[in-house]
C-alpha atoms as one frame of an Amber mdcrd trajectory, in Angstrom:
protein
   5.785  -8.067  -3.088   8.824 -10.377  -2.404   9.520  -8.440   0.471  13.012
  -8.220   2.641  13.354  -6.986   6.058  15.306  -3.959   4.357  12.223  -3.044
   3.005  10.512  -3.302   6.453  12.997  -1.785   7.938  12.155   1.345   6.028
   8.816   0.662   6.430   8.643   1.124  10.307  11.770   4.346  10.013   9.547
   6.456   7.613   5.867   5.406   9.898   9.083   6.999  12.834  10.078  10.014
  11.276   5.918  10.561  10.627   4.738   9.888  14.248   7.251  12.370  15.325
   6.385  14.775  13.314   2.887  15.034  15.680   0.451  15.055  13.283  -1.698
  12.341  14.568  -1.894  13.416  17.938  -4.503  15.694  17.289  -7.579  14.481
  17.754  -9.763  16.250  15.238  -7.382  14.676  12.651  -7.788  11.563  14.241
 -11.377  11.586  13.985 -10.951  12.407  10.097  -9.091  10.000   9.132 -11.415
   7.414  10.614 -14.466   9.190   9.144 -12.030   8.173   5.765 -11.586   4.569
   7.026 -15.532   4.452   7.509 -16.406   5.792   3.637 -13.792   3.798   1.934
 -14.958   0.695   3.697 -19.042   1.155   2.502 -16.880   2.077  -1.106 -15.368
  -1.170  -1.074 -18.911  -3.094   0.025 -18.640  -4.943  -2.848 -14.994  -5.859
  -3.432 -15.013  -6.588   0.512 -17.968  -9.374   0.334 -16.607 -10.564  -3.789
 -13.469 -11.433  -1.482 -15.117 -12.944   1.357 -17.021 -15.293  -1.119 -14.152
 -16.775  -2.865 -11.380 -17.062  -0.064 -14.154 -18.555   2.899 -17.810 -19.823
   0.740 -19.559 -16.599   2.605 -22.468 -15.797   1.248 -23.243 -11.985   0.510
 -25.625 -11.706   3.425 -23.002 -13.604   5.979 -19.986 -11.280   4.676 -21.817
  -8.440   5.371 -23.178  -9.821   9.280 -20.120 -10.781  10.593 -17.090  -8.751
   8.812 -18.704  -5.146   7.481 -21.111  -4.253   9.536 -19.060  -4.956  12.445
 -16.386  -2.879  11.402 -18.644  -0.242  10.151 -20.133  -0.069  13.544 -16.538
  -0.079  14.953 -15.290   2.973  13.655 -19.043   5.081  14.223 -18.280   3.824
  17.939 -15.440   5.196  17.945 -15.737   8.805  16.365 -18.679   9.299  18.668
 -16.627   8.718  21.675 -12.502   9.702  20.883 -13.161  13.353  21.716 -14.663
  12.174  25.201 -11.926   9.008  25.748  -8.834  11.435  24.427  -9.619  13.443
  27.124  -6.950  14.280  29.396  -7.709  12.831  32.735  -7.770  16.152  35.609
  -7.141  14.756  38.818  -6.114  16.235  43.133  -2.958  15.595  43.630  -3.610
  15.373  47.612  -2.309  17.002  50.890   1.830  15.428  50.513   2.255  17.091
  46.938   1.236  20.501  48.187   0.988  22.831  46.954   0.981  21.609  43.980
  -2.702  20.068  43.885  -3.433  19.381  39.866  -2.179  16.184  38.061  -2.519
  15.050  34.737  -2.935  12.214  32.969  -2.632  11.810  29.517  -3.561   9.624
  27.152  -0.651   9.403  24.786  -0.280   6.944  22.010   2.779   4.351  21.802
   3.482   4.915  18.083   4.282   2.880  15.902   2.014  -0.384  16.220   2.278
  -3.423  14.467  -1.311  -5.493  13.921  -0.878  -9.352  12.872  -4.569 -10.109
  11.265  -5.936 -13.556  10.641  -8.190 -15.166   7.624 -10.834 -16.396   8.761
 -12.326 -12.279   9.759 -10.255 -10.691   7.831 -11.595  -7.601   7.126 -13.776
  -6.831  10.916  -9.830  -8.872  12.894  -7.679  -6.118  10.305  -9.692  -3.133
   9.732 -11.438  -3.312  13.760  -8.543  -3.529  15.030  -7.005  -0.786  12.533
 -10.100   1.510  14.016  -8.492   1.213  17.868  -4.662   1.939  16.477  -5.681
   5.145  14.869  -8.089   5.944  17.168  -5.115   5.901  19.410  -3.039   8.178
  17.312  -0.625   5.373  16.186   0.045   4.863  13.164   0.126   0.851  11.914
   1.828  -1.467   9.577  -0.558  -4.670   8.912   1.201  -8.030   8.322  -2.085
  -9.356   6.660  -3.376 -13.237   5.637  -1.212 -14.785   3.413  -4.582 -18.377
   3.501  -7.409 -15.424   3.040  -5.401 -14.293  -0.168  -8.466 -12.385  -2.355
  -9.017 -10.654   1.039  -5.805  -9.832   1.957  -5.081  -8.332  -2.338  -7.771
  -6.492  -1.677  -6.954  -5.091   1.648  -3.593  -3.943   0.098  -4.781  -1.921
  -2.095  -7.678  -0.014  -0.035  -4.818   1.135   2.704  -3.292   2.241  -0.302
  -5.586   4.066  -1.703  -6.685   5.933   1.747  -3.558   6.280   3.522  -0.378
   7.157   2.857   2.381   4.078   3.337   4.063   6.690   6.497   1.259   6.438
   7.939  -0.026   3.063   7.258   0.801   0.210   5.051  -0.187  -3.479   4.196
   2.391  -5.878   4.433   0.888  -9.430   2.537   2.942 -12.783   2.295   3.389
 -15.428   4.942   5.125 -16.675   8.049   8.651 -14.984   7.096   7.081 -11.655
   6.654   5.547 -12.054  10.015   9.043 -12.492  11.417  10.662  -9.589   9.036
   8.006  -7.701  11.102   9.049  -8.779  14.259  12.411  -8.577  14.027  12.297
  -4.863  13.971  10.923  -2.069  17.256   7.550  -1.723  16.965   5.890   0.467
  20.162   3.142  -2.075  20.297   1.818  -5.085  18.590  -1.669  -6.766  18.490
  -1.688 -10.101  17.470  -5.005 -12.363  16.480  -4.346 -16.302  16.588  -3.405
 -19.513  17.232  -1.862 -19.144  20.985   1.105 -21.221  19.677   1.963 -18.444
  17.789   0.765 -15.759  20.033   3.665 -17.015  21.940   6.261 -16.992  19.276
   5.520 -13.361  19.222   5.474 -12.133  23.013   8.736 -14.372  22.917  10.014
 -11.789  19.975   8.475  -8.815  20.990  10.434  -9.662  24.544  13.763  -8.359
  22.481  12.470  -5.122  22.608  10.319  -5.142  25.556   7.293  -4.002  23.327
   3.411  -4.765  24.583   1.720  -7.236  23.134  -1.876  -7.426  22.653  -3.452
 -11.176  21.571  -6.126 -12.250  20.693  -5.842 -16.205  20.959  -8.720 -19.077
  20.557  -7.529 -21.058  23.675  -6.289 -24.374  23.272  -8.777 -26.659  24.797
 -11.688 -24.367  23.094 -14.565 -23.161  24.486 -17.408 -24.502  25.891 -21.112
 -24.305  25.764 -23.466 -26.550  28.122 -26.589 -27.376  28.386 -28.639 -28.131
  31.473 -31.413 -30.413  32.161 -33.954 -27.075  32.775 -33.103 -25.158  29.460
 -35.402 -25.100  26.639 -33.667 -27.192  24.208 -35.602 -25.978  21.443 -34.288
 -22.774  21.096 -30.354 -24.064  22.554 -30.605 -26.475  19.894 -31.291 -23.746
  17.161 -28.652 -21.035  18.260 -25.644 -23.341  18.768 -26.697 -24.952  15.070
 -26.324 -21.009  14.146 -23.210 -20.448  14.992 -21.491 -23.981  14.615 -23.089
 -23.266  10.949 -21.199 -19.128  10.780 -17.503 -19.914   8.816 -17.787 -23.146
   8.740 -16.936 -22.837  12.672 -13.422 -20.973  11.945 -14.297 -18.899  14.633
 -11.986 -18.021  17.646 -14.941 -17.420  20.408 -17.382 -20.724  18.411 -18.124
 -23.080  20.107 -15.998 -26.254  20.766 -17.913 -28.669  22.008 -21.744 -28.992
  24.269 -21.394 -30.483  27.551 -25.181 -31.253  27.680 -27.068 -33.133  30.811
 -27.121 -37.411  29.569 -31.048 -37.223  31.448 -32.139 -34.797  28.382 -28.617
 -35.254  25.838 -30.878 -37.951  23.137 -33.468 -34.927  22.924 -30.983 -32.110
  22.724 -29.275 -33.902  19.641 -32.347 -34.453  17.962 -33.169 -31.170  18.146
 -29.636 -30.067  16.494 -30.071 -32.674  13.859 -33.380 -30.454  13.522 -31.959
 -27.442  13.525 -29.282 -28.137  11.061 -30.967 -28.882   8.378 -34.134 -26.064
   8.663 -31.328 -23.848   8.721 -28.662 -24.709   6.164 -31.098 -27.972   4.182
 -30.036 -31.938   3.372 -27.092 -30.905   1.170 -24.865 -28.710   3.530 -22.010
 -29.182   0.277 -23.920 -28.220  -2.398 -25.594 -25.494  -1.021 -23.736 -22.280
  -2.547 -24.069 -19.794   1.260 -22.481 -22.338   3.418 -18.565 -21.093   3.562
 -16.251 -23.449   3.086 -12.950 -24.667   4.977  -9.524 -21.913   4.672  -7.105
 -24.425   2.733  -6.815 -28.254   1.914  -4.716 -28.929   4.795  -7.504 -27.048
   7.361 -10.151 -29.750   5.082  -7.886 -32.683   5.446  -7.188 -32.066   8.800
 -11.201 -31.987   9.597 -11.502 -35.371   7.539  -8.929 -36.674   9.151 -10.367
 -35.738  13.198 -14.118 -37.257  11.438 -12.504 -40.499  10.657 -10.962 -41.586
  14.040 -14.382 -40.749  15.733 -16.429 -42.621  12.354 -18.082 -44.491  14.491
 -19.636 -42.234  16.596 -21.162 -39.504  13.897 -25.029 -39.486  14.454 -24.654
 -36.646  11.822 -22.983 -35.445   8.694 -19.552 -36.689   8.114 -19.123 -35.784
   4.596 -16.878 -33.258   2.458 -16.257 -32.646  -0.962 -11.976 -31.507  -0.824
 -12.608 -29.915  -4.464 -15.263 -27.447  -2.557 -13.749 -27.571   0.330 -16.726
 -28.347   1.999 -17.322 -30.373   5.198 -20.550 -30.898   6.123 -21.282 -30.031
   9.816 -20.960 -32.755  11.873 -21.919 -34.200  15.414 -20.259 -36.801  17.923
 -21.871 -38.327  20.599 -21.025 -39.486  22.612 -17.756 -37.955  23.217 -15.874
 -38.490  26.814 -14.807 -35.273  28.814 -11.250 -36.561  28.664 -11.180 -37.855
  24.934  -8.403 -35.671  22.892 -10.711 -34.121  20.663 -11.837 -31.943  23.427
  -8.615 -30.777  24.670  -7.779 -29.380  21.412  -9.460 -26.536  19.599 -11.455
 -27.936  16.678 -11.594 -24.678  14.601 -13.982 -26.578  11.765 -17.476 -27.831
  11.515 -17.011 -30.854  13.798 -19.398 -30.491  17.231 -18.364 -33.149  19.979
 -21.574 -33.688  21.956 -20.638 -34.240  26.441 -23.161 -36.446  28.303 -22.939
 -35.529  31.893 -25.088 -35.900  34.541 -26.620 -33.007  35.756 -25.866 -33.198
  39.566 -22.451 -33.248  38.637 -22.972 -29.809  36.665 -20.336 -28.644  39.308
 -18.087 -30.925  39.231 -17.963 -30.562  35.244 -17.176 -26.961  35.724 -13.980
 -27.617  37.759 -12.889 -30.065  35.402 -13.352 -26.496  32.777 -11.806 -24.518
  35.095  -8.564 -26.894  34.993  -7.877 -26.191  31.640  -6.526 -23.556  29.755
  -8.454 -20.257  30.080 -10.930 -20.772  27.174 -11.815 -17.161  25.143 -16.040
 -17.658  25.271 -18.179 -19.730  27.571 -21.528 -20.598  27.167 -24.824 -21.358
  29.335 -27.651 -22.797  28.101 -30.073 -22.941  31.668 -32.896 -21.734  33.185
 -31.234 -21.834  36.743 -30.004 -18.109  36.074 -28.487 -17.618  40.022 -26.533
 -20.805  39.509 -25.524 -19.120  35.753 -24.371 -16.234  37.212 -22.363 -17.314
  40.036 -20.424 -19.827  37.215 -19.806 -16.560  34.840 -18.820 -14.935  38.286
 -15.922 -17.674  39.137 -14.662 -19.082  35.912 -11.532 -17.523  34.046 -12.506
 -17.419  30.445 -12.376 -14.353  27.857 -16.518 -13.268  27.368 -19.529 -15.300
  27.198 -23.467 -15.146  26.804 -26.114 -16.640  29.016 -28.715 -18.538  26.980
 -27.048 -17.241  23.901 -23.843 -17.455  22.124 -21.636 -15.187  20.137 -23.781
 -11.922  20.486 -21.644 -10.158  23.197 -19.012  -9.412  20.666 -21.361  -7.031
  19.188 -22.467  -5.144  22.619 -20.647  -1.470  22.779 -19.422  -0.015  25.224
 -17.911  -3.209  26.448 -14.446  -5.104  26.433 -13.104  -7.977  24.246 -10.263
 -10.880  24.788  -9.250 -13.493  26.603  -6.812 -14.535  29.308  -3.925 -16.666
  29.074  -3.819 -19.079  26.465  -6.977 -17.263  25.024  -5.202 -13.991  25.061
  -4.621 -11.092  26.977  -5.754  -7.416  26.496  -9.444  -6.036  25.504 -10.228
  -3.577  22.641 -13.654  -2.615  21.073 -14.303   0.536  20.951 -13.155   2.349
  24.398 -11.839  -0.739  25.811  -9.494   0.175  21.400  -9.238   3.167  21.944
  -7.217   2.308  25.428  -5.202  -0.949  24.576  -3.758   1.577  21.817  -2.344
   4.323  23.922  -0.383   4.588  27.599  -1.622   6.715  30.341   1.051   9.522
  30.827   1.051  10.548  34.871   1.726  15.149  34.895   1.827  17.082  38.227
   1.847  20.809  37.441   4.198  21.661  40.270   3.795  25.471  42.154   6.631
  27.725  43.040   4.522  29.507  45.649   3.692  27.926  48.727   6.326  25.077
  48.864   7.448  23.358  52.294  10.196  21.443  53.021   9.022  18.510  54.596
  10.330  16.013  51.775  14.129  18.481  52.073  16.951  17.985  54.831  17.640
  18.119  57.499  15.809  14.275  58.501  17.438  14.089  61.851  17.111  16.204
  65.108  13.882  18.218  65.917  13.685  18.989  62.509  13.421  15.389  61.304
  11.287  14.619  64.170   8.664  17.389  63.704   8.259  15.723  59.939   8.366
  12.530  60.927   4.847  13.275  62.810   3.714  15.122  60.114   4.616  12.370
  57.732   2.949  10.069  60.537  -0.177  12.397  60.017  -0.602  12.057  56.516
  -0.889   8.166  57.098  -4.122   8.141  59.246
């Protein structure tokens, strides 16, 4: 469908009218909608897997592991916890408010929300965010990615089958449609994508003072640090798995690995063996190996690899017709090289050697750059690792592991600064899509004149003494 600005305006207005009717406020009703969403995901499982294969070359296993299963898990967690999360909080108002001693905090929906989802995990990062929005009692307009066209087409049919358009609507199209959406007054916007577009989303949202949550990849990428005391085989196995996943097109993926130079050669050797064991010697013909999303993404990957051709120690081959590019190790790469100061979003993996004794210097360099969405440390020195994780600014991460912090229930996910703002998953998603409204329950008996005039003379002096007593 070719949308116009008027089409988008009408969609938003219909949702606003529906929201004001109050049906979405009932928590039991919301839970029923989430159950409907889960049943729909299960029914569309095969179609989602086929669309993921068409857009990204994902195998059924990878599609289910990375998109479908986490979506179902997110919905399940939300269904189980929503009654408790949505329950109004009761607070003691304090002596200053006597005799009105009870205050309630209601978790109120924002209203009409806009969800702008990306191409790399088109099912999870659409329906996972939608889960949080619906749990909060909102309506939702979804702008899905035009790059993952097959997934967007299935999602559009899926949403239309499950929900009336005044409750949830998915619109497709390119950047022009996204800008039409951003021109409208929404009550909450959730965007997943690049920092550059995130700035544009914020600028447009600011025109209406609309609160925004951003999940961004970070401009200088996510670091993995391998110290000389690390289990190199274990680290290489996990790094290889993660870099193969979705051909590196993951916001929390490892952008570059800093390896203690004392063990760098050994690590590179282990990494080569790990890649070969997991994907084989011919990844370009391996049907389970994903592809890059567009020809322009493939061409950018090729250009970056060709500019470092003399430092490719594994990989460096591609097939433009299938858009597959082999996992490629670049070694050695300097810490100030341009390739480690940008988000790669492809199967290239720069290896940056450093002296293990200079690890604190390395961490300071990382800290001076834009905050990453993820941080990964491999070391047996857990005291050092915990100190780093407590002191650096980043979204989330792992010690001696990769990526699966994303799967932990009950904890928040997102970045900070150039890697995002806000947080979601489970209760954190519910909080992101609701605003707390504080309501004091007033009393018409035993009210004191402490706050009222006169403020002068003996009455004023007595009131001042009484007020100062409350400050002790």
